[in-house]
Structures are given as C-alpha cells and as structure tokens.
Tab-separated table of C-alpha atoms in Angstrom:
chain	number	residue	atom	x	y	z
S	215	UNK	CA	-16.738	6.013	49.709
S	216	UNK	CA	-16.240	2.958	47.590
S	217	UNK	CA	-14.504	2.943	44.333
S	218	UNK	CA	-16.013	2.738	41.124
S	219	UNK	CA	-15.334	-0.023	38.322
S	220	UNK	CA	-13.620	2.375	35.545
S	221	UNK	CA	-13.406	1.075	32.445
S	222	UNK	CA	-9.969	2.186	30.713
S	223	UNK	CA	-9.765	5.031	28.100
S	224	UNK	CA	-9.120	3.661	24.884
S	225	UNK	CA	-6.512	5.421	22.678
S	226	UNK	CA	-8.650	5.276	18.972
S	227	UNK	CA	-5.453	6.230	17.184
S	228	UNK	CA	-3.653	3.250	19.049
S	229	UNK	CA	-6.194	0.696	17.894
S	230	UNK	CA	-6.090	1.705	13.985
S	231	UNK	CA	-2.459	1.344	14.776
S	232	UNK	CA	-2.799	-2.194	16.663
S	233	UNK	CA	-4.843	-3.323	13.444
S	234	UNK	CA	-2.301	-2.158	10.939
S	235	UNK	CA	0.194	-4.307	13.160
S	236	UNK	CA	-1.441	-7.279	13.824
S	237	UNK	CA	-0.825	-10.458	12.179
S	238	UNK	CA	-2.866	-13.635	12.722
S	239	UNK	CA	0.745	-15.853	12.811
S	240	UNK	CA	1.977	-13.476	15.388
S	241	UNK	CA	3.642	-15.394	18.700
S	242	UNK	CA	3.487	-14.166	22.267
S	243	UNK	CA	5.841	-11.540	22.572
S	244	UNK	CA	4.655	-9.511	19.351
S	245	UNK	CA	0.575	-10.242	20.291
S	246	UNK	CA	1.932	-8.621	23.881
S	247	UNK	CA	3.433	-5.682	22.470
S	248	UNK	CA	0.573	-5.103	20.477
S	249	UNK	CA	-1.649	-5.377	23.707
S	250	UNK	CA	0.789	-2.773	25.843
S	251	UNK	CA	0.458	-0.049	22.740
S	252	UNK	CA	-3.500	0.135	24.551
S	253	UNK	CA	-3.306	-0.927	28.331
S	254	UNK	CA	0.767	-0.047	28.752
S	255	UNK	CA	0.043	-0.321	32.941
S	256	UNK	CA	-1.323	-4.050	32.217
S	257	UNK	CA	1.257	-7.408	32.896
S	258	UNK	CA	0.470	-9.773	29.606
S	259	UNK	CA	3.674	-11.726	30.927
S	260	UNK	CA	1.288	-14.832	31.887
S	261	UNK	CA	-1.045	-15.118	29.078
S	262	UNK	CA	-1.139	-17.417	26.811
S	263	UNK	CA	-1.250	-17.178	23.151
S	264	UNK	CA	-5.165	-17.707	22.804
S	265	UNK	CA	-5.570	-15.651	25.558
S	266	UNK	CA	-3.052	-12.812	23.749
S	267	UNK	CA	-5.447	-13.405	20.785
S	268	UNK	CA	-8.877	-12.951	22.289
S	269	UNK	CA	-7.870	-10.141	24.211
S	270	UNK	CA	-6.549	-8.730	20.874
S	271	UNK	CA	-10.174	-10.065	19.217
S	272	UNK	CA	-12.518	-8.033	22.239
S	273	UNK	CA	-10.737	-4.646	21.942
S	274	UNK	CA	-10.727	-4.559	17.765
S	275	UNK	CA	-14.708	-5.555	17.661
S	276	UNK	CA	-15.009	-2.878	20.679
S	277	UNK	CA	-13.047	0.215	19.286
S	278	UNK	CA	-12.635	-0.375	15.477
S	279	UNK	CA	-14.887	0.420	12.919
S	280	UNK	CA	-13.065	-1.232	10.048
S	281	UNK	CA	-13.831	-4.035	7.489
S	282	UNK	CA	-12.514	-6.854	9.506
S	283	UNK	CA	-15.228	-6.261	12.232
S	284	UNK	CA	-17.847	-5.999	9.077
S	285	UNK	CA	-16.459	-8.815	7.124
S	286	UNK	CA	-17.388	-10.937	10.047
S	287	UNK	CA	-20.803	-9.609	10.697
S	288	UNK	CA	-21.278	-11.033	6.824
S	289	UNK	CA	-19.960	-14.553	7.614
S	290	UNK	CA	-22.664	-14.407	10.787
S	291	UNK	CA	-25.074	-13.551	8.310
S	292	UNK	CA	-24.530	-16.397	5.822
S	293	UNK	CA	-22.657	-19.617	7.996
S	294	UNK	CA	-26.314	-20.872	8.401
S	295	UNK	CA	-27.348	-20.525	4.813
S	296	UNK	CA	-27.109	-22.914	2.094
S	297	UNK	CA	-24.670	-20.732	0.116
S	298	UNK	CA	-20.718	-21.084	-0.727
S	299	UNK	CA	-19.467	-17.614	0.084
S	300	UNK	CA	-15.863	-16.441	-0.235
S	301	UNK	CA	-13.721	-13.248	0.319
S	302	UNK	CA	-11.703	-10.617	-1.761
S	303	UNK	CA	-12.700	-11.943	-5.168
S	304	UNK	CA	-11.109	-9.637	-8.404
S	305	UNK	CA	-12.603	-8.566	-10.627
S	306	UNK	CA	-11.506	-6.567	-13.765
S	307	UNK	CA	-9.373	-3.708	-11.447
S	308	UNK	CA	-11.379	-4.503	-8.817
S	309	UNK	CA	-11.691	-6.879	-5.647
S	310	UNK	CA	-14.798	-7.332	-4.074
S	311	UNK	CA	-14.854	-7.922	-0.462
S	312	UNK	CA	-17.498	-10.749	-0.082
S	313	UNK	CA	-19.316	-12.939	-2.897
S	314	UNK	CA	-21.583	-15.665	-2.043
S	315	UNK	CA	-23.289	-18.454	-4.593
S	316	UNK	CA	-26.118	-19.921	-4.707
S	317	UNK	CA	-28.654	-19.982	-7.133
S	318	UNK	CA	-27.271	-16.638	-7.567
S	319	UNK	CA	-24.050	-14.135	-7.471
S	320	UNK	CA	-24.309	-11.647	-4.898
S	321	UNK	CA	-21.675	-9.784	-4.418
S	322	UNK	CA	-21.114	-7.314	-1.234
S	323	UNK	CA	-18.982	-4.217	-1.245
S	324	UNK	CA	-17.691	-2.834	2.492
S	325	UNK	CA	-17.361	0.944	2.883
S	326	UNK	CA	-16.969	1.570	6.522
S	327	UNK	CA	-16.425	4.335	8.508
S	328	UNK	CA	-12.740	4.391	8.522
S	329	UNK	CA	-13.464	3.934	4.378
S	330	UNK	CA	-13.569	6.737	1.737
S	331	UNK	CA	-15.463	6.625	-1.949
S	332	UNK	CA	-12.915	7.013	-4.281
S	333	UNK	CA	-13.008	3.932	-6.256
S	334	UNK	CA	-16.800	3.250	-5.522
S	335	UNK	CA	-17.744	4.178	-8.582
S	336	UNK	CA	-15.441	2.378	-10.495
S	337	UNK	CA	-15.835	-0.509	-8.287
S	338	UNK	CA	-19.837	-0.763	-8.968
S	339	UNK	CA	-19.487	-1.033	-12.558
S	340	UNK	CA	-17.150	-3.492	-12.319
S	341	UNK	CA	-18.908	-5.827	-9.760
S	342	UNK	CA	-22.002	-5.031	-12.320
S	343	UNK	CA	-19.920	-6.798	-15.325
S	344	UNK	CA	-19.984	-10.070	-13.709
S	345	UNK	CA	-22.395	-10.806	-10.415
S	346	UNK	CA	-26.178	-10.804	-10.661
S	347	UNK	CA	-26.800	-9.493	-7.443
S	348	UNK	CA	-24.771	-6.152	-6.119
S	349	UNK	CA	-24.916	-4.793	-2.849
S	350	UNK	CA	-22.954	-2.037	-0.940
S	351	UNK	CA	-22.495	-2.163	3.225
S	352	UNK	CA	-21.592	1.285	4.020
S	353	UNK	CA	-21.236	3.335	7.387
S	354	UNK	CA	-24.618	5.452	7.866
S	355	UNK	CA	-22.178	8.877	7.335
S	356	UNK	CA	-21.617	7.344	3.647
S	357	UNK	CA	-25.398	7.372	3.122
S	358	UNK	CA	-26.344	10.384	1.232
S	359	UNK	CA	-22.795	10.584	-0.709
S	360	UNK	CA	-23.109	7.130	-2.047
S	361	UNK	CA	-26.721	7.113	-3.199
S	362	UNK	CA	-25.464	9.662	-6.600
S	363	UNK	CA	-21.997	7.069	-7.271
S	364	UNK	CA	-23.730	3.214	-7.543
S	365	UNK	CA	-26.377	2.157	-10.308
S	366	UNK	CA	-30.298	1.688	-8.705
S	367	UNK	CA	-30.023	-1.865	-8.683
S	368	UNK	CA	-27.487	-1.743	-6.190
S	369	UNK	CA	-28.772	-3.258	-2.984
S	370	UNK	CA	-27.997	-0.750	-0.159
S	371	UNK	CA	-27.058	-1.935	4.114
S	372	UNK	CA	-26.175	0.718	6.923
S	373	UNK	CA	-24.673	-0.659	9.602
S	374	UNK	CA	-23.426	1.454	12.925
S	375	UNK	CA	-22.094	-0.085	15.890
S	376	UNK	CA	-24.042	-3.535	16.048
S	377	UNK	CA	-26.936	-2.879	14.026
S	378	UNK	CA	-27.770	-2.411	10.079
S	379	UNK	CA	-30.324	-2.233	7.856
S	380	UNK	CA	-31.742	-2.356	4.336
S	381	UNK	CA	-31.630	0.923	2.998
S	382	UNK	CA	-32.892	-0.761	-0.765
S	383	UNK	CA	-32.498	-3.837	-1.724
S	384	UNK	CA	-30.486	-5.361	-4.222
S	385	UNK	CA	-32.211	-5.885	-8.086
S	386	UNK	CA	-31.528	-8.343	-10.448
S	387	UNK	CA	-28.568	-7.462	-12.685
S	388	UNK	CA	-29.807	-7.253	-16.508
S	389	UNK	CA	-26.100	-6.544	-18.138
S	390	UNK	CA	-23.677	-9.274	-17.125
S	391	UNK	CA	-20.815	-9.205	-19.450
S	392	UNK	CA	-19.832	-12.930	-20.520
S	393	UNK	CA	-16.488	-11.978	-21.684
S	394	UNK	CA	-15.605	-10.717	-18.024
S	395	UNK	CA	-17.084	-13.749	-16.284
S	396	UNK	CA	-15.046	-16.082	-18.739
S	397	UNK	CA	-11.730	-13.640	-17.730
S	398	UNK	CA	-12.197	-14.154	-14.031
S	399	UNK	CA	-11.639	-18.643	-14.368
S	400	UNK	CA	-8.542	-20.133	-14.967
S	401	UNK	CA	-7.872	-22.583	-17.822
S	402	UNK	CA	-8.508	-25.366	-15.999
S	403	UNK	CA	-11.845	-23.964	-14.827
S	404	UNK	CA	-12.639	-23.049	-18.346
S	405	UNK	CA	-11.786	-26.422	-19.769
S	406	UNK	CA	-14.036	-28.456	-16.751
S	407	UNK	CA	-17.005	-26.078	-17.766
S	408	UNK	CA	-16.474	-25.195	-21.276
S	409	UNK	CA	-14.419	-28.317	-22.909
S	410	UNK	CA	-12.019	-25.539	-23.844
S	411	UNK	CA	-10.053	-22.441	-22.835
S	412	UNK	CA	-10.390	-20.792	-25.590
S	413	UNK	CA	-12.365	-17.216	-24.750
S	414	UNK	CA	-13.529	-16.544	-28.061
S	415	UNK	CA	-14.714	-20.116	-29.025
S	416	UNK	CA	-16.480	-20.209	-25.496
S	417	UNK	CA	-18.581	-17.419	-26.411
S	418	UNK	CA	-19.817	-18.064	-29.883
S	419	UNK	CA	-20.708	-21.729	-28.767
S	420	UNK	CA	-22.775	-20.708	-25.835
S	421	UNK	CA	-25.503	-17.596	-25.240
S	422	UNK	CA	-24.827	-15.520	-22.287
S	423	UNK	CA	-27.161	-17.643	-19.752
S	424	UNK	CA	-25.101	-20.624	-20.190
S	425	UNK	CA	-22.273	-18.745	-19.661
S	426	UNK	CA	-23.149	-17.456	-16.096
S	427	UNK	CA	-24.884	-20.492	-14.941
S	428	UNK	CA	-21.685	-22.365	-15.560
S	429	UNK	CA	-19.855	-19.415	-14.287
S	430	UNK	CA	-21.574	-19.828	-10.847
S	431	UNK	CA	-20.706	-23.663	-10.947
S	432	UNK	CA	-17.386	-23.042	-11.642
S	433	UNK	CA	-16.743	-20.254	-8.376
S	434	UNK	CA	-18.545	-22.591	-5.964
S	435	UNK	CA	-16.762	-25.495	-6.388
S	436	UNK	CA	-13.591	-22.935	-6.482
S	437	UNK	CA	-14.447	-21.969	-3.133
S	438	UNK	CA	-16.754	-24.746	-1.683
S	439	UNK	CA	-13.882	-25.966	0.612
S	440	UNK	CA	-12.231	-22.828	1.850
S	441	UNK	CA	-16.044	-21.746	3.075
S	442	UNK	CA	-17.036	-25.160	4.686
S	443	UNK	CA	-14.097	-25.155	6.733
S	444	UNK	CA	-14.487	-21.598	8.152
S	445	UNK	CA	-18.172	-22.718	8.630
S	446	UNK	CA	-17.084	-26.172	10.278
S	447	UNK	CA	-14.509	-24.743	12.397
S	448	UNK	CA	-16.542	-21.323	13.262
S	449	UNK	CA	-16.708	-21.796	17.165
S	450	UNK	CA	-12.634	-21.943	17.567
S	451	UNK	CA	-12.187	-18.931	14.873
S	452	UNK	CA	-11.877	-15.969	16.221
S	453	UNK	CA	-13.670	-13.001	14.358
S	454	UNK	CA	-10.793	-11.043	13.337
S	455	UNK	CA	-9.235	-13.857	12.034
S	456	UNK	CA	-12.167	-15.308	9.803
S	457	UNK	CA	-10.415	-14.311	6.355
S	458	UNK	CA	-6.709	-15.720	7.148
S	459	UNK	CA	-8.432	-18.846	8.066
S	460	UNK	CA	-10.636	-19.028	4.929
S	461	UNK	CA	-7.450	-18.504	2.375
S	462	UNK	CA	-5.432	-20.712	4.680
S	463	UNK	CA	-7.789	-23.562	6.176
S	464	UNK	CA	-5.246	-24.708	8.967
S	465	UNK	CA	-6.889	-25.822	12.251
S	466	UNK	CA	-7.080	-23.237	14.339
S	467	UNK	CA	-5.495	-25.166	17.153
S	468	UNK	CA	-2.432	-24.913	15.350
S	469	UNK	CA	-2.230	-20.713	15.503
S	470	UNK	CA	-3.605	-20.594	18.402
S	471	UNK	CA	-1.723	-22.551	20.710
C-alpha cells in the first residue's frame, strides 16, 4: 500500500512562540532556529534568507490568529483605494492599529482571537475623540461580548480564518474633540496648518470643522510616503512584514537578501 502525503502537526504553542521571536532584521541562523522550534526533523542548512523568510511568512498566516495576519488582510483591503492609510497611530492613551484618510478618518481597531477586551472600552472613546469614522475587527468569539463595550456608531467586521464580514457598519462620528485632534500634530504640523502652535489660539480662531479638515490634511501628508511605498513595493513585501516596512521604507531587497 502506498504512502500517504501527511502534512506535519503543527505545535500552536510553538508558533505564538515563533511570533514573539521573530524579527524582520533577523539573518540566517536566527530565521533557522526559529524554523526548527516547528519542523525540528527538517535541514534549513541550504536556504536562503528569502527562502528562511517565506517559509517563516506561510506557517504564521497558516497557524496564527494574531494581528499581524489581520493587519495585512487591511492593507489588501485598501492598497487599491485612493486613500493614505497608516499603522499604530496614538491617540490620547491609546494606539490605534490602522487609520486611513481620505475624505474621511476611519480608524480600525484589531481584536483577534489571541486578543482580550480589557482596554476596548477605553480604547473606543478615545478613537471617538478624534476620527470620524470608527470601526472594530474582532474574532467572531468576541462578538456578543463586544457589542455592550463600543458606542453604536462603531462600525463592526468578524473575520475567522480567511473570511469576514460586516456585522454593522460604521456611522458618522458627531463628537470629535478639536482639542485632541490639535494634541495628536507636532509643532511643525500645527504651524503648516494653523500659522501657529499655539493650542489655545488655534481653537478660538477656527470652529471645529476647520479644525478636522485641516487635521486630515495634516495626517496624510504625515503618512503619504510611508503608505505609497508599502503600496509600490507590495509584490516583494512579505505579509508579516508589511508594518516594519511601512515605519522603515527600506527596499525590501535589502532585508531580504
């Protein structure tokens, strides 16, 4: 009788711990150790260090169910769209895990299934003080949990495994709070928009419209760069590695090889 192609078990535990580990600048002989913590019977000795890294790449976005693997599902999403989008912006106490600008702010919280709530809360009134559009992606077991802890205008996704859907969508934000917005530029920022840094002079010499729409100007040219090179240089990123590459825009040939 013939012997059937087995695919190898996959220690879960192993791969949280491979994440934890792994660092995009890694060289050879840490990207192989990382490799032998999952297939230990496996000779790595001849890869190269792309091939290190997309072996890495295919076993995180098979077995892990963390925010890198979503985070990347969210550049898919947007890479086409005539948006600037950017990751891990603070706010207040906060950092949100994925803003894009266009006409609008919308912001995108990730609660995945290796996630837990505690700070949602917290976190949704927060993202409420400054972005027009809020939105939370959350594992399907978060569902019923969350629904009690955000505001109703919070736009709501699912995801599981390789699919997600609306759950609600997102409604326009009606309390924006201009002082917040202004805290989140730096004085340069503020002076290119405003004429000034000054906080307090900003906001009696401008109503709370002008404030956001120069707000939004202000984070897309912030980010404008950092997003058109992940976009431009998408095909040689690899997904795990789509944040390092957008706060450190080197050419990926340069990691990789």
């Amino acid at each position: 009788m013939g012997k059937f192609n087995q695919q190898p078990v996959i220690d879960y535990k192993a791969v949280k711990e491979v994440v934890k580990c792994y660092n995009t600048l890694d060289y050879g002989p840490k990207l192989r150790q990382l490799l032998l913590m999952i297939y230990p019977g496996n000779n790595f000795s001849k890869c190269c260090k792309l091939e290190l890294h997309q072996k890495l790449n295919d076993l995180i976005l098979l077995s892990y169910e963390g925010e890198q693997v979503l985070k990347y599902e969210l550049f898919k999403e947007f890479h086409n769209k005539n948006v600037v989008a950017a990751y891990e912006i603070k706010v207040k106490s906060s950092r949100v895990d994925f803003l894009t600008i266009n006409g609008f702010t919308t912001s995108f919280e990730i609660k995945s299934n290796l996630d837990n709530l505690d700070k949602l809360a917290k976190q949704s009134v927060d993202y409420l003080s400054a972005f027009e559009f809020n939105n939370l992606v959350i594992h399907e077991r978060h569902l019923k949990k969350c629904i009690d802890m955000i505001p109703a205008n919070f736009g709501i996704i699912t995801v599981d495994k390789d699919q997600h859907s609306f759950y609600r969508k997102p409604r326009l934000n009606q309390h924006l709070n201009p002082s917040v917005q202004l805290s989140l530029l730096t004085k340069k920022e503020l002076f290119q928009s405003f004429g000034t840094f000054a906080q307090e002079d900003i906001l009696i010499s401008n109503n709370t419209d002008t404030i956001n729409d120069l707000f939004k100007l202000a984070l897309k040219e912030r980010y404008r760069s950092r997003w058109e090179f992940i976009v431009e240089h998408s095909n040689d990123i690899l997904p795990i590695d789509i944040q390092f590459f957008f706060n450190k825009n080197i050419k990926p040939a340069h990691i990789y090889s």
